[in-house]
mmCIF file of C-alpha atoms in Angstrom:
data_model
loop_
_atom_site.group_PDB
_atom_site.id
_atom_site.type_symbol
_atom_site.label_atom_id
_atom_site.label_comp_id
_atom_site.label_asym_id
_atom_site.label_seq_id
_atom_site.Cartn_x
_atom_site.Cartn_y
_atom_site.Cartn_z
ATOM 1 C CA UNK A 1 -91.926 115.219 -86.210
ATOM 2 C CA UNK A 2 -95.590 113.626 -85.062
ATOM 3 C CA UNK A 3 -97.806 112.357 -87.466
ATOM 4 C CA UNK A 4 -100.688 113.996 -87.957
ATOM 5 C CA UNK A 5 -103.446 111.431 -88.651
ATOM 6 C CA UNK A 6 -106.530 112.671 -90.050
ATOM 7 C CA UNK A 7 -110.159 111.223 -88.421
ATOM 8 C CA UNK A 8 -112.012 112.407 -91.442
ATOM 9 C CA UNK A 9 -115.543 113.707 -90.600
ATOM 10 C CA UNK A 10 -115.715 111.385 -88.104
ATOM 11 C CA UNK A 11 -114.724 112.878 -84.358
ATOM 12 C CA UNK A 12 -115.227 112.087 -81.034
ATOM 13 C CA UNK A 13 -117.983 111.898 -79.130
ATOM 14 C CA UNK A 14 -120.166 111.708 -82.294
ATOM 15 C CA UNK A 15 -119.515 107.936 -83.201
ATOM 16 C CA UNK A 16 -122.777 106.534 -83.972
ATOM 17 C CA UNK A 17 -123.793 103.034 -83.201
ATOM 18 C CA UNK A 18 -124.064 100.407 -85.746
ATOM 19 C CA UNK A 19 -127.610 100.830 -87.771
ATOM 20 C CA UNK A 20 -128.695 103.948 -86.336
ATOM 21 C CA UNK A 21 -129.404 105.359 -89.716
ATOM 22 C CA UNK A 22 -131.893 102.489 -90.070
ATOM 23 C CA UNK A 23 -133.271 103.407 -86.683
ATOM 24 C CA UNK A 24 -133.475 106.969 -87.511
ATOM 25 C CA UNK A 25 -135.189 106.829 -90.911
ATOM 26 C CA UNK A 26 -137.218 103.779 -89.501
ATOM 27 C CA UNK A 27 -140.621 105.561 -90.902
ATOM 28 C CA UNK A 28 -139.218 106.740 -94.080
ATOM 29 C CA UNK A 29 -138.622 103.468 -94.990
ATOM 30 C CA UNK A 30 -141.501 101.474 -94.367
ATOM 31 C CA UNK A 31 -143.328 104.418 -95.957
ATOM 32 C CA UNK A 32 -141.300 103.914 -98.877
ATOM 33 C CA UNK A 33 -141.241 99.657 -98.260
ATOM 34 C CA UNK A 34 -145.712 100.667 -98.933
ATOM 35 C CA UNK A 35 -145.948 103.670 -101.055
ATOM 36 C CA UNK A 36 -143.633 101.771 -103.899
ATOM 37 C CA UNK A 37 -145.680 99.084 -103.957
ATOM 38 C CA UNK A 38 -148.841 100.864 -103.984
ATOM 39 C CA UNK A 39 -147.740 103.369 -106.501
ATOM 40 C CA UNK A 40 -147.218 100.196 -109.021
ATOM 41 C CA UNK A 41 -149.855 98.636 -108.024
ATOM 42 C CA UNK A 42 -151.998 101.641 -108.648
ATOM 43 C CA UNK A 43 -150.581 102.562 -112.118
ATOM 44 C CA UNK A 44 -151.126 98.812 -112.854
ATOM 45 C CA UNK A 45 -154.640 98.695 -112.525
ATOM 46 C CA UNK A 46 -155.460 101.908 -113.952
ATOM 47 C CA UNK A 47 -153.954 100.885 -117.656
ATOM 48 C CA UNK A 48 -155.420 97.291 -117.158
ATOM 49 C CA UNK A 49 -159.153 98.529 -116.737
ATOM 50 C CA UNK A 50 -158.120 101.474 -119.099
ATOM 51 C CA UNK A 51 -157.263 98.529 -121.802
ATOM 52 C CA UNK A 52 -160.383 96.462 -120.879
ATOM 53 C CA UNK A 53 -162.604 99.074 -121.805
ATOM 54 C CA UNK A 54 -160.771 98.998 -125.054
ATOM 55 C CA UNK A 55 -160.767 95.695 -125.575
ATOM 56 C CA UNK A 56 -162.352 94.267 -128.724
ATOM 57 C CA UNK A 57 -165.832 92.382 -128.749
ATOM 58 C CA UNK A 58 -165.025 88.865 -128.733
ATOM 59 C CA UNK A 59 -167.112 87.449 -131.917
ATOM 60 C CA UNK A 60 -169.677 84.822 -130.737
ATOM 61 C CA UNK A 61 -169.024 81.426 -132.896
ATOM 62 C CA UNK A 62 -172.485 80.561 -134.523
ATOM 63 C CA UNK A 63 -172.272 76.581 -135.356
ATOM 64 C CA UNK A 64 -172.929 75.996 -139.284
ATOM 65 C CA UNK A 65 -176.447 76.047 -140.430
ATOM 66 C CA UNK A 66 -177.502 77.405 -137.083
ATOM 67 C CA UNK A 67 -179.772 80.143 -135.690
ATOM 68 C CA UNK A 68 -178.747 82.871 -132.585
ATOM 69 C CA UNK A 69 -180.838 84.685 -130.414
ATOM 70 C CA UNK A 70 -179.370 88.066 -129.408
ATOM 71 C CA UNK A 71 -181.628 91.358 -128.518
ATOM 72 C CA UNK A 72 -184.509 89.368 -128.603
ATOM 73 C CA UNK A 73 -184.295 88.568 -132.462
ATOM 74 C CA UNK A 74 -183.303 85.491 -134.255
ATOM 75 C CA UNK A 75 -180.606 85.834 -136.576
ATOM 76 C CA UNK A 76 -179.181 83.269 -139.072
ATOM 77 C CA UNK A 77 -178.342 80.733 -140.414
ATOM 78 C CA UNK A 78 -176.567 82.576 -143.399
ATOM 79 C CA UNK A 79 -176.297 80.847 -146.597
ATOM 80 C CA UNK A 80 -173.436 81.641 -149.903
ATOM 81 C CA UNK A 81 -174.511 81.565 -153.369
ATOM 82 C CA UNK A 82 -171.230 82.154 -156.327
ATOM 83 C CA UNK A 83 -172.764 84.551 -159.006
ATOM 84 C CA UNK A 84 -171.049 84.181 -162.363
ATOM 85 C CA UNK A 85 -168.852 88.076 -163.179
ATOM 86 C CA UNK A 86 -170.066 89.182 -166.584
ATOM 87 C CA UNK A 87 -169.123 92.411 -168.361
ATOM 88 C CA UNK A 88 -172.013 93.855 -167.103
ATOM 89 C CA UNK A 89 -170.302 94.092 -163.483
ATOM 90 C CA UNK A 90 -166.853 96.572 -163.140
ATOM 91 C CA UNK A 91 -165.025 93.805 -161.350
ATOM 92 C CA UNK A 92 -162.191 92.034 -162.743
ATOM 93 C CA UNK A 93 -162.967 89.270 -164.854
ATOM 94 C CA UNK A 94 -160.549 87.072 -162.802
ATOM 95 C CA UNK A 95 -162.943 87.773 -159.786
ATOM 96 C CA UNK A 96 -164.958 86.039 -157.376
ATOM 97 C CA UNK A 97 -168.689 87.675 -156.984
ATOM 98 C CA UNK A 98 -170.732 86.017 -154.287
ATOM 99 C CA UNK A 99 -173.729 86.819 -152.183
ATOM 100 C CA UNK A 100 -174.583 85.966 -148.651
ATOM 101 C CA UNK A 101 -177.946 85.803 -147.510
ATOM 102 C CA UNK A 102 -178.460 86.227 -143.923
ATOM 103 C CA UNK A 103 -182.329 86.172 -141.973
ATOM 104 C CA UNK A 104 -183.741 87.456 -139.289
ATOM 105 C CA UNK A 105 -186.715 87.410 -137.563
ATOM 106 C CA UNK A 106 -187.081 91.004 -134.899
ATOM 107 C CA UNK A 107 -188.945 90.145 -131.665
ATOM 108 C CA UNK A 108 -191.029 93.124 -130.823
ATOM 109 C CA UNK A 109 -188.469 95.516 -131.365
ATOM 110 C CA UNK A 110 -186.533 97.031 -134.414
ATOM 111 C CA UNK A 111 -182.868 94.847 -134.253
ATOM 112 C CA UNK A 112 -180.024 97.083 -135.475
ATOM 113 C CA UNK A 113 -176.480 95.763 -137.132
ATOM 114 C CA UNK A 114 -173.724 97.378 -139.176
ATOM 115 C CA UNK A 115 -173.262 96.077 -142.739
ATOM 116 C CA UNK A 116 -171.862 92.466 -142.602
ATOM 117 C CA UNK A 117 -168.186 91.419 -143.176
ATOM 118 C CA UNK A 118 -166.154 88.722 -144.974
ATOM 119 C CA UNK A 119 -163.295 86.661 -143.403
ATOM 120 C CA UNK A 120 -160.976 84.323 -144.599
ATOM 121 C CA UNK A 121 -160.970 81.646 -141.527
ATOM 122 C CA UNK A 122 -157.358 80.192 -143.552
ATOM 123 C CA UNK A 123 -154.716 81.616 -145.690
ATOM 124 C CA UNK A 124 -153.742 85.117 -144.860
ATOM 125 C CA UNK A 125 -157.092 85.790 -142.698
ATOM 126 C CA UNK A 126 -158.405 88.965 -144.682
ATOM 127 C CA UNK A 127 -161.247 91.124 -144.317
ATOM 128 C CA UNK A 128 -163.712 92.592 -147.555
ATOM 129 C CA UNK A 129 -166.305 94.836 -146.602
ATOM 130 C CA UNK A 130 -169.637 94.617 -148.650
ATOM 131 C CA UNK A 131 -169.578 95.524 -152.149
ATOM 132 C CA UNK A 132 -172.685 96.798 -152.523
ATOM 133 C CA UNK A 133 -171.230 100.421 -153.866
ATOM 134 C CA UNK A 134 -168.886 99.200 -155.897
ATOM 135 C CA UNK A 135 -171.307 96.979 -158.202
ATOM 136 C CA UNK A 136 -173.954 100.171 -157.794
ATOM 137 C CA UNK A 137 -176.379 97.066 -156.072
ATOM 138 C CA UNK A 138 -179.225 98.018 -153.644
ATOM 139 C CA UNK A 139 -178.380 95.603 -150.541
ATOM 140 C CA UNK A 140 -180.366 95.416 -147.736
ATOM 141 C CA UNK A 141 -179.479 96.286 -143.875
ATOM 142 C CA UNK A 142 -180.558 96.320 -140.601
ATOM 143 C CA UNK A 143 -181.288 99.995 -140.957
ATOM 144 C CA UNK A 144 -185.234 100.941 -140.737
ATOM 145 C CA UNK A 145 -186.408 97.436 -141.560
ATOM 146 C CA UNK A 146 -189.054 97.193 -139.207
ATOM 147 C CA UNK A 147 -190.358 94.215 -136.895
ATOM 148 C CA UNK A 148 -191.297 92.002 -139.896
ATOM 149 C CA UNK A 149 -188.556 89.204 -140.776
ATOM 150 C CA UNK A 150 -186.483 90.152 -143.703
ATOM 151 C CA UNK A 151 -183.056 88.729 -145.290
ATOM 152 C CA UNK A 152 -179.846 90.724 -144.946
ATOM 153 C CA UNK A 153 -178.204 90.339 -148.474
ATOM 154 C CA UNK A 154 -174.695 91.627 -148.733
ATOM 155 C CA UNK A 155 -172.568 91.329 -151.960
ATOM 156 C CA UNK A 156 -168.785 90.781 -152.162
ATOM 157 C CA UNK A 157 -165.733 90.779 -154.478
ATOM 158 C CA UNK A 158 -163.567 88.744 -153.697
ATOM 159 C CA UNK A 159 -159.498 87.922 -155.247
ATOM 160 C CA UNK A 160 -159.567 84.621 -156.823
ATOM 161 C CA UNK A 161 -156.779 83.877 -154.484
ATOM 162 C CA UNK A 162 -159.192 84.236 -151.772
ATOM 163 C CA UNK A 163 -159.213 80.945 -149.607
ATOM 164 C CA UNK A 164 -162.470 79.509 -148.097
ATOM 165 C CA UNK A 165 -163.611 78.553 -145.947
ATOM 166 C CA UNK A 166 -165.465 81.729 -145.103
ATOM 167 C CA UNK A 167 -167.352 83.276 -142.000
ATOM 168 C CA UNK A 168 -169.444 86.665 -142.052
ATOM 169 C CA UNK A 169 -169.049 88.972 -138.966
ATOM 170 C CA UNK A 170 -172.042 90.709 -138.223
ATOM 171 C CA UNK A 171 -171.605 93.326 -135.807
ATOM 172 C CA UNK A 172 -175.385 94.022 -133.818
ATOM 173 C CA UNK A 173 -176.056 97.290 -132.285
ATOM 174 C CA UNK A 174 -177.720 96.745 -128.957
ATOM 175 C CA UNK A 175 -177.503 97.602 -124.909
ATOM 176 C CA UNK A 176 -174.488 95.274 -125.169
ATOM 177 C CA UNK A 177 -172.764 95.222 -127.871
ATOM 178 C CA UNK A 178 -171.708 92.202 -130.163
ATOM 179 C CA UNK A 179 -170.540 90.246 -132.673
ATOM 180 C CA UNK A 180 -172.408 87.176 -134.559
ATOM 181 C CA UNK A 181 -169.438 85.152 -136.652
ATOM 182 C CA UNK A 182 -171.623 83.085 -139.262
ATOM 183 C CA UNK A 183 -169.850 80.402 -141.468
ATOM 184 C CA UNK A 184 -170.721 80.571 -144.769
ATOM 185 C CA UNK A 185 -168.507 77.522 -146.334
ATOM 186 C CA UNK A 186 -165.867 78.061 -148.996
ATOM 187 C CA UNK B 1 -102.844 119.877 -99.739
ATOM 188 C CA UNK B 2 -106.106 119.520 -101.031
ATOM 189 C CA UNK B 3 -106.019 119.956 -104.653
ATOM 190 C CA UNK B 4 -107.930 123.000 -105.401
ATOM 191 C CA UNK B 5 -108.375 121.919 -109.184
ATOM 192 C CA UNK B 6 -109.955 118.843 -108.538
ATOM 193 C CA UNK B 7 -113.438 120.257 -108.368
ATOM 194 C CA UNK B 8 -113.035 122.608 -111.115
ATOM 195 C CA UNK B 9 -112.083 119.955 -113.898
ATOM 196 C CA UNK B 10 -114.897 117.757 -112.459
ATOM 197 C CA UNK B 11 -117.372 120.777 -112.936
ATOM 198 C CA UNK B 12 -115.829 121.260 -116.497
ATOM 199 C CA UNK B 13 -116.223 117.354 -117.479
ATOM 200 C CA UNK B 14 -120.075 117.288 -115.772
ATOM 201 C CA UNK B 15 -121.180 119.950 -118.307
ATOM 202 C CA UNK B 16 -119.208 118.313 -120.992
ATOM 203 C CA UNK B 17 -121.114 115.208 -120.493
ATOM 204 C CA UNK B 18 -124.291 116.963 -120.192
ATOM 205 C CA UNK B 19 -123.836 118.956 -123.273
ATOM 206 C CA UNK B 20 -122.776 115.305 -124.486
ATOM 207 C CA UNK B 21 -126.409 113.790 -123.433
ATOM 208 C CA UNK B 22 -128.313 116.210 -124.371
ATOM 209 C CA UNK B 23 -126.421 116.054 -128.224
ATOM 210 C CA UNK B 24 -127.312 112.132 -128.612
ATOM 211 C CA UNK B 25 -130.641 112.327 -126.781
ATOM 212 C CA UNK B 26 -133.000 111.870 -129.683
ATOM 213 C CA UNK B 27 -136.022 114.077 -130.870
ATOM 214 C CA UNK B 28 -139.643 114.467 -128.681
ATOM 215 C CA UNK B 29 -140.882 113.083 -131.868
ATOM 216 C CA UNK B 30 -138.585 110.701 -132.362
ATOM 217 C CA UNK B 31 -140.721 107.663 -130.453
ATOM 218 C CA UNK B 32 -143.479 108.681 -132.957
ATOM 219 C CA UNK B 33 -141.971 108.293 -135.814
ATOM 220 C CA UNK B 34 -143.305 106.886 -138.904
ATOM 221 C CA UNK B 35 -141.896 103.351 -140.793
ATOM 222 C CA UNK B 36 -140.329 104.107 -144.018
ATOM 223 C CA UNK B 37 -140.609 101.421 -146.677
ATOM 224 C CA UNK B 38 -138.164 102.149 -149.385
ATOM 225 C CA UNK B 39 -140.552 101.707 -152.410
ATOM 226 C CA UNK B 40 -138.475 102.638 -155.773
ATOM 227 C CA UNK B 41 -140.402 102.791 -159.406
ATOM 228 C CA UNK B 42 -141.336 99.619 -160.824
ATOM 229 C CA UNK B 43 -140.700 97.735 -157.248
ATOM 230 C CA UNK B 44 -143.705 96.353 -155.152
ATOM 231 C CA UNK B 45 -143.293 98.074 -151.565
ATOM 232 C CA UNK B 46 -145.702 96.778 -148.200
ATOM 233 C CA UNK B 47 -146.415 98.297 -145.127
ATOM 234 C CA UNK B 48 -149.373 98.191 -142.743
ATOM 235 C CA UNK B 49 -152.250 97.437 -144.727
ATOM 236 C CA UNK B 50 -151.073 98.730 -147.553
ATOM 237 C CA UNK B 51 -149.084 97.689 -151.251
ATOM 238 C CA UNK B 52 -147.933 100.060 -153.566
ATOM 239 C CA UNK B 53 -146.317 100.361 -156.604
ATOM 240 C CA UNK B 54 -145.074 103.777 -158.656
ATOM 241 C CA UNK B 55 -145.078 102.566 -162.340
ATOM 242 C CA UNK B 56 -144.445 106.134 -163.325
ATOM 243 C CA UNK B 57 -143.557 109.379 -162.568
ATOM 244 C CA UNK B 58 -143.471 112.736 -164.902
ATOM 245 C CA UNK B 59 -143.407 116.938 -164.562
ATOM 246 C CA UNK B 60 -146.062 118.552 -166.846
ATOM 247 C CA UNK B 61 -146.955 122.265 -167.860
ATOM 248 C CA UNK B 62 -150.596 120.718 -167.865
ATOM 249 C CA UNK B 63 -152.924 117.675 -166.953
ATOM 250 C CA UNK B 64 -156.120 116.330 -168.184
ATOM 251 C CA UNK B 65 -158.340 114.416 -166.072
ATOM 252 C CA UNK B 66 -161.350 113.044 -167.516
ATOM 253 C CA UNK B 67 -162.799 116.076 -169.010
ATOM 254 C CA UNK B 68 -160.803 118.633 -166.891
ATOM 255 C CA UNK B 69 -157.636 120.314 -167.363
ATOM 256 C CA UNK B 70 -155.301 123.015 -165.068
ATOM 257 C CA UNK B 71 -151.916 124.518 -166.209
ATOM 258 C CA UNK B 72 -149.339 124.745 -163.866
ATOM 259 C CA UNK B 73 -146.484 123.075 -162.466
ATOM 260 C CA UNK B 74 -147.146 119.297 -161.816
ATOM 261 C CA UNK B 75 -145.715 116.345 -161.138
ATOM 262 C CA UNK B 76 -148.256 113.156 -161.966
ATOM 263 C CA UNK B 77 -147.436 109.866 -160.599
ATOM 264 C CA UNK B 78 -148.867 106.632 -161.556
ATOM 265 C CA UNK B 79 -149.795 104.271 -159.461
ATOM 266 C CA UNK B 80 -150.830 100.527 -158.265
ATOM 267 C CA UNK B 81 -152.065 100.110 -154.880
ATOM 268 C CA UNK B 82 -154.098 97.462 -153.126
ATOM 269 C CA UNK B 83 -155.203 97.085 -149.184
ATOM 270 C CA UNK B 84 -153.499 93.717 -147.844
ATOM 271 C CA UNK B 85 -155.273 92.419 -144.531
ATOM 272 C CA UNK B 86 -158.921 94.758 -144.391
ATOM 273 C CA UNK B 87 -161.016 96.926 -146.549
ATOM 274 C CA UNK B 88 -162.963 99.008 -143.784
ATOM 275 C CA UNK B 89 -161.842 102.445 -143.626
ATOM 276 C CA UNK B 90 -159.126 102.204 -145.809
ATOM 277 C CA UNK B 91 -158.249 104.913 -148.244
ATOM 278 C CA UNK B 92 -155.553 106.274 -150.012
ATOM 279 C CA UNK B 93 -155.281 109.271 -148.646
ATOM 280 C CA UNK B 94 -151.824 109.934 -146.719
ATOM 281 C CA UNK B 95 -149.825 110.969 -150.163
ATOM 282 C CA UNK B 96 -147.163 113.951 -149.920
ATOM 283 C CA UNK B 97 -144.471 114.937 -152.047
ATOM 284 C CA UNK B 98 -141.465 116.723 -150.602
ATOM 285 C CA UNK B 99 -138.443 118.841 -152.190
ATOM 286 C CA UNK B 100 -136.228 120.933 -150.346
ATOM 287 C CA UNK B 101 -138.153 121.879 -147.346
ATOM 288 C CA UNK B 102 -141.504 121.854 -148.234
ATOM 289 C CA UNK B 103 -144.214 119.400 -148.391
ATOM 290 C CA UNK B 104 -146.860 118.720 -150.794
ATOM 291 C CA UNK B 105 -149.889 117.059 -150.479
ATOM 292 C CA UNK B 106 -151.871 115.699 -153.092
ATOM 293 C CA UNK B 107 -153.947 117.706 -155.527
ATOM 294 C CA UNK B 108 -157.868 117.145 -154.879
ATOM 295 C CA UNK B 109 -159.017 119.044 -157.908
ATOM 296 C CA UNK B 110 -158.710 116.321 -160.453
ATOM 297 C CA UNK B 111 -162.355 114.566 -160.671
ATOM 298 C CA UNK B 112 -160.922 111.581 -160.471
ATOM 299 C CA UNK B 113 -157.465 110.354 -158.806
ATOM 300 C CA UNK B 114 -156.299 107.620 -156.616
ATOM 301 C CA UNK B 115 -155.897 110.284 -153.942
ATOM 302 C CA UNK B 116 -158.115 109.419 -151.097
ATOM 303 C CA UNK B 117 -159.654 105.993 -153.520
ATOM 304 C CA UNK B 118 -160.735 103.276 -151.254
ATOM 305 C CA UNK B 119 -158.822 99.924 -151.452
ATOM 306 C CA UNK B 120 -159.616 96.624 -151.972
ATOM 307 C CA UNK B 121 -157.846 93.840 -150.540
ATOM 308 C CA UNK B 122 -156.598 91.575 -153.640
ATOM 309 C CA UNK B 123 -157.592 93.780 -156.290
ATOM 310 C CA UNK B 124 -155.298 96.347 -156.844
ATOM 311 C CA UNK B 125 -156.843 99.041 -158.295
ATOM 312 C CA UNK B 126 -154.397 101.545 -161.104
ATOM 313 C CA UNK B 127 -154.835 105.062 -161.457
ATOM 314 C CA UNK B 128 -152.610 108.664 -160.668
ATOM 315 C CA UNK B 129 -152.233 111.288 -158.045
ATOM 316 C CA UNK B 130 -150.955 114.619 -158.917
ATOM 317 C CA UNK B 131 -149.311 117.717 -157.299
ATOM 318 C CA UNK B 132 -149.266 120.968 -158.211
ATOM 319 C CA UNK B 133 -146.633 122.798 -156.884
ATOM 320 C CA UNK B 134 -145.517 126.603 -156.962
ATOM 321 C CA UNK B 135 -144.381 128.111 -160.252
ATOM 322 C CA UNK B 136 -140.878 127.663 -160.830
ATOM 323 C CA UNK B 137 -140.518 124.911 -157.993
ATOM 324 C CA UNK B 138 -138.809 121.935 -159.513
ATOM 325 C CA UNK B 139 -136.462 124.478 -161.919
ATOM 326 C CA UNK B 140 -132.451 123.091 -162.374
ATOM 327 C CA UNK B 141 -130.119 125.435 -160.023
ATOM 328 C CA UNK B 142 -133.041 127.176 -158.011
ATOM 329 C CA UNK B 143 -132.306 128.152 -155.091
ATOM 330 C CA UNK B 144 -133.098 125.647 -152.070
ATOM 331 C CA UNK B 145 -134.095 122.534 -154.168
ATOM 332 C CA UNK B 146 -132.302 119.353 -153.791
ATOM 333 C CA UNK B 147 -131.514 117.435 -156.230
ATOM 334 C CA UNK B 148 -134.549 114.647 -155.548
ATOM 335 C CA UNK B 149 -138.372 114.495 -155.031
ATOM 336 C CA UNK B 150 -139.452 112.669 -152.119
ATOM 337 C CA UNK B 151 -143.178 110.525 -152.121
ATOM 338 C CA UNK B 152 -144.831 109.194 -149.299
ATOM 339 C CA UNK B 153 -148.223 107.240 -149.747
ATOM 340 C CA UNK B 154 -150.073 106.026 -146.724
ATOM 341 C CA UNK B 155 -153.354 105.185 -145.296
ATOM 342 C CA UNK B 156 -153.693 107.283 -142.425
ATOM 343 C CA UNK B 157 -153.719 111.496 -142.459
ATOM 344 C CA UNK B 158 -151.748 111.363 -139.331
ATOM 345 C CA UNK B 159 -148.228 108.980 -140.124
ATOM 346 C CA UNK B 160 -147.463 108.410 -136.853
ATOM 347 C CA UNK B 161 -146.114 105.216 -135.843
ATOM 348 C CA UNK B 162 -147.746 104.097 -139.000
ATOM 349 C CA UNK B 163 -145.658 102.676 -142.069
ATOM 350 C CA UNK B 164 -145.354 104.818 -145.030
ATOM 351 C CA UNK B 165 -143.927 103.575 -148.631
ATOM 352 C CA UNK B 166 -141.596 106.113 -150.102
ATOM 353 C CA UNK B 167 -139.903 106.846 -153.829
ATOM 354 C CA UNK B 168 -137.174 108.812 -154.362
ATOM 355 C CA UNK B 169 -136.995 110.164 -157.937
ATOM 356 C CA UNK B 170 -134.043 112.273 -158.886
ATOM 357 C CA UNK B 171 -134.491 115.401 -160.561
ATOM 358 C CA UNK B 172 -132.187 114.262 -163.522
ATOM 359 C CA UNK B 173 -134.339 111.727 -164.500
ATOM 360 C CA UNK B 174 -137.846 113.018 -163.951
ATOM 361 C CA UNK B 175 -139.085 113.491 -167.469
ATOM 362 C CA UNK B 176 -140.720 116.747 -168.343
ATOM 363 C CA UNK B 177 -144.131 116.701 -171.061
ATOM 364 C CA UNK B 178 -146.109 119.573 -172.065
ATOM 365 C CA UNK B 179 -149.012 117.791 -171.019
ATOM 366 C CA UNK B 180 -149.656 114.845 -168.820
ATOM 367 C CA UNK B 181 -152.927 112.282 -168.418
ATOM 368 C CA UNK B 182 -154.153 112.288 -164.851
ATOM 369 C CA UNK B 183 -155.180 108.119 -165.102
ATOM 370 C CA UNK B 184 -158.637 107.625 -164.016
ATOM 371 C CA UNK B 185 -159.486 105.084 -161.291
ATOM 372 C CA UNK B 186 -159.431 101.424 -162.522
ATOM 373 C CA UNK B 187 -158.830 97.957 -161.945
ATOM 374 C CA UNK B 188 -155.087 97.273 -162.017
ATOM 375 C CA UNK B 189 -154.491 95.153 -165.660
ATOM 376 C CA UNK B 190 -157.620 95.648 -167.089
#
């Protein structure tokens, strides 16, 4: 009885030489050895400008007691005062009231701003917006002011676990964008 | 002999193990999902932004709100909250209460609520939100209802990928008054 010994698929005559796949699909893959690279690549830099458009304003650092000049007006330096809480305001009694003072002087054209903010620079770094509705005070903005120099005054309550010391961000509405960060002490 | 059952049980185990993938593959949602906070009464709870506490929670026939009052069926929880980190844009105003399969949100008729209040960071402010739900919905043995209300407070409308603080409150011990004060808004302790 002969034994019948099976070639598989491969038969005779149609024995291929050592790497002539890789000779064969010689275009494929250096298509493939550039598209993959290029396909990352691509992807990459379409989410990196996509998150630089997003990216926040970096807040310009305003040294103590100093002015800036941004959109042709003069803003600063921005000054604290610690107003005593009496009955009179609905705040805790354990609170801190204070009021920041901040002036500018326009150039020839009407400067623009948001309402101001409060940071904590220490501690837990937290944010308190201006408290002007809550007290049921008339503060004053950037909004229709005018070329004439005026003060931006800007109330705020504050935890008496708040820790100083404090900077105001002021966030100025102009071709470009930006962000004035004013200390204001503790 | 090539064994003619070979392919068959490999067919047979492929669409086990795709009926097995596509059991443990989780939800479309399920990457969006919110983060719970267990927050139970009397207990502190923080997420994103956000501190909570329920210092009470009742069912009422009625509810008084400065000056206004609605019958019905409510439920009128009391609340502490406070923002933790910033004060700009946020509100109170992601609060739902679930039973069985439905979900409630908050009742904006009272005049004056913690639904929707703006927070201050430090100064927790103390007040209640209220629901009204559907006649008959939080009755013993009806149909459908589980035995447990479900609240969810938040900052954001949409709870995606946000954190949310939830209280359970079992049915058995929700305590039922003829009528219930809606809290106003004030500072927390004073």
């Amino acid at each position: 009885m002969s034994e019948v010994r099976q070639e598989g698929s491969v038969r005779p005559g149609r024995r291929r030489r050592p790497g002539g796949w890789w000779r064969r699909n010689a275009a494929a893959l250096v298509a493939l050895a550039l598209l993959v690279p290029a396909t990352f690549g691509i992807i990459s830099s379409n989410e990196a400008s996509t998150n630089a458009t997003r990216a926040q304003i970096v807040p310009i650092e305003v040294e103590w007691g100093q002015t800036y000049d941004y959109a042709g007006t003069t803003w600063g330096p921005a000054t604290v005062e610690e107003l005593p809480v009496t009955d009179e305001h609905d705040i805790p009694q354990d609170a801190r009231l204070i009021e920041v003072t901040i002036p500018v002087v326009p150039g020839d054209e009407e400067p623009g701003c948001f309402p101001p903010t409060l940071l904590e620079t220490g501690g837990e770094q937290r944010q308190w917006d201006q408290s002007g509705i809550l007290l049921g005070w008339n503060t004053t903005s950037c909004a229709l002011m005018g070329t004439e120099p005026f003060d931006i005054v800007a109330p705020f309550v504050l935890p008496p676990d708040a820790e100083g010391p404090f900077v105001v961000d002021l966030e100025l509405v102009a071709d470009a964008p930006a962000i004035l960060r004013l200390p204001v002490g503790d | 002999m090539t064994r003619r059952w070979v392919p068959a049980v490999a067919g047979a185990a492929l669409v086990a193990a795709a009926w097995g993938v596509t059991a443990v593959t989780p939800a479309e949602d399920s990457a969006e999902q919110p983060f719970v906070v267990a927050a139970p009464v009397g207990m502190r709870a923080e997420g994103r932004n956000l501190a909570l506490t329920v210092t009470g929670v009742r069912a009422a026939d009625a509810v008084v709100n400065e000056g206004w009052r609605a019958e019905g069926e409510w439920v009128v929880v009391d609340v502490e909250s406070e923002a933790t980190r910033m004060e700009t844009g946020t509100l109170l105003q992601f609060v739902t209460l679930r039973l069985g399969g439905r979900t409630y949100r908050a009742s904006e008729r009272p005049p004056d609520s913690m639904f929707g209040h703006p927070l201050s960071v430090g100064l927790p402010s103390a007040g209640s939100v209220a629901f009204e739900l559907p006649e008959g919905a939080l009755d013993a043995g009806a149909a459908g209802v589980p035995d447990e209300l479900v609240l969810r407070f938040g900052l954001n409308l949409d709870d995606r990928l946000d954190s949310v603080l939830e209280t359970r409150v079992p049915l058995d011990d929700l305590e039922h008054v003829g009528e219930a004060e809606i809290a106003p808004v004030d500072w927390a302790g004073s």
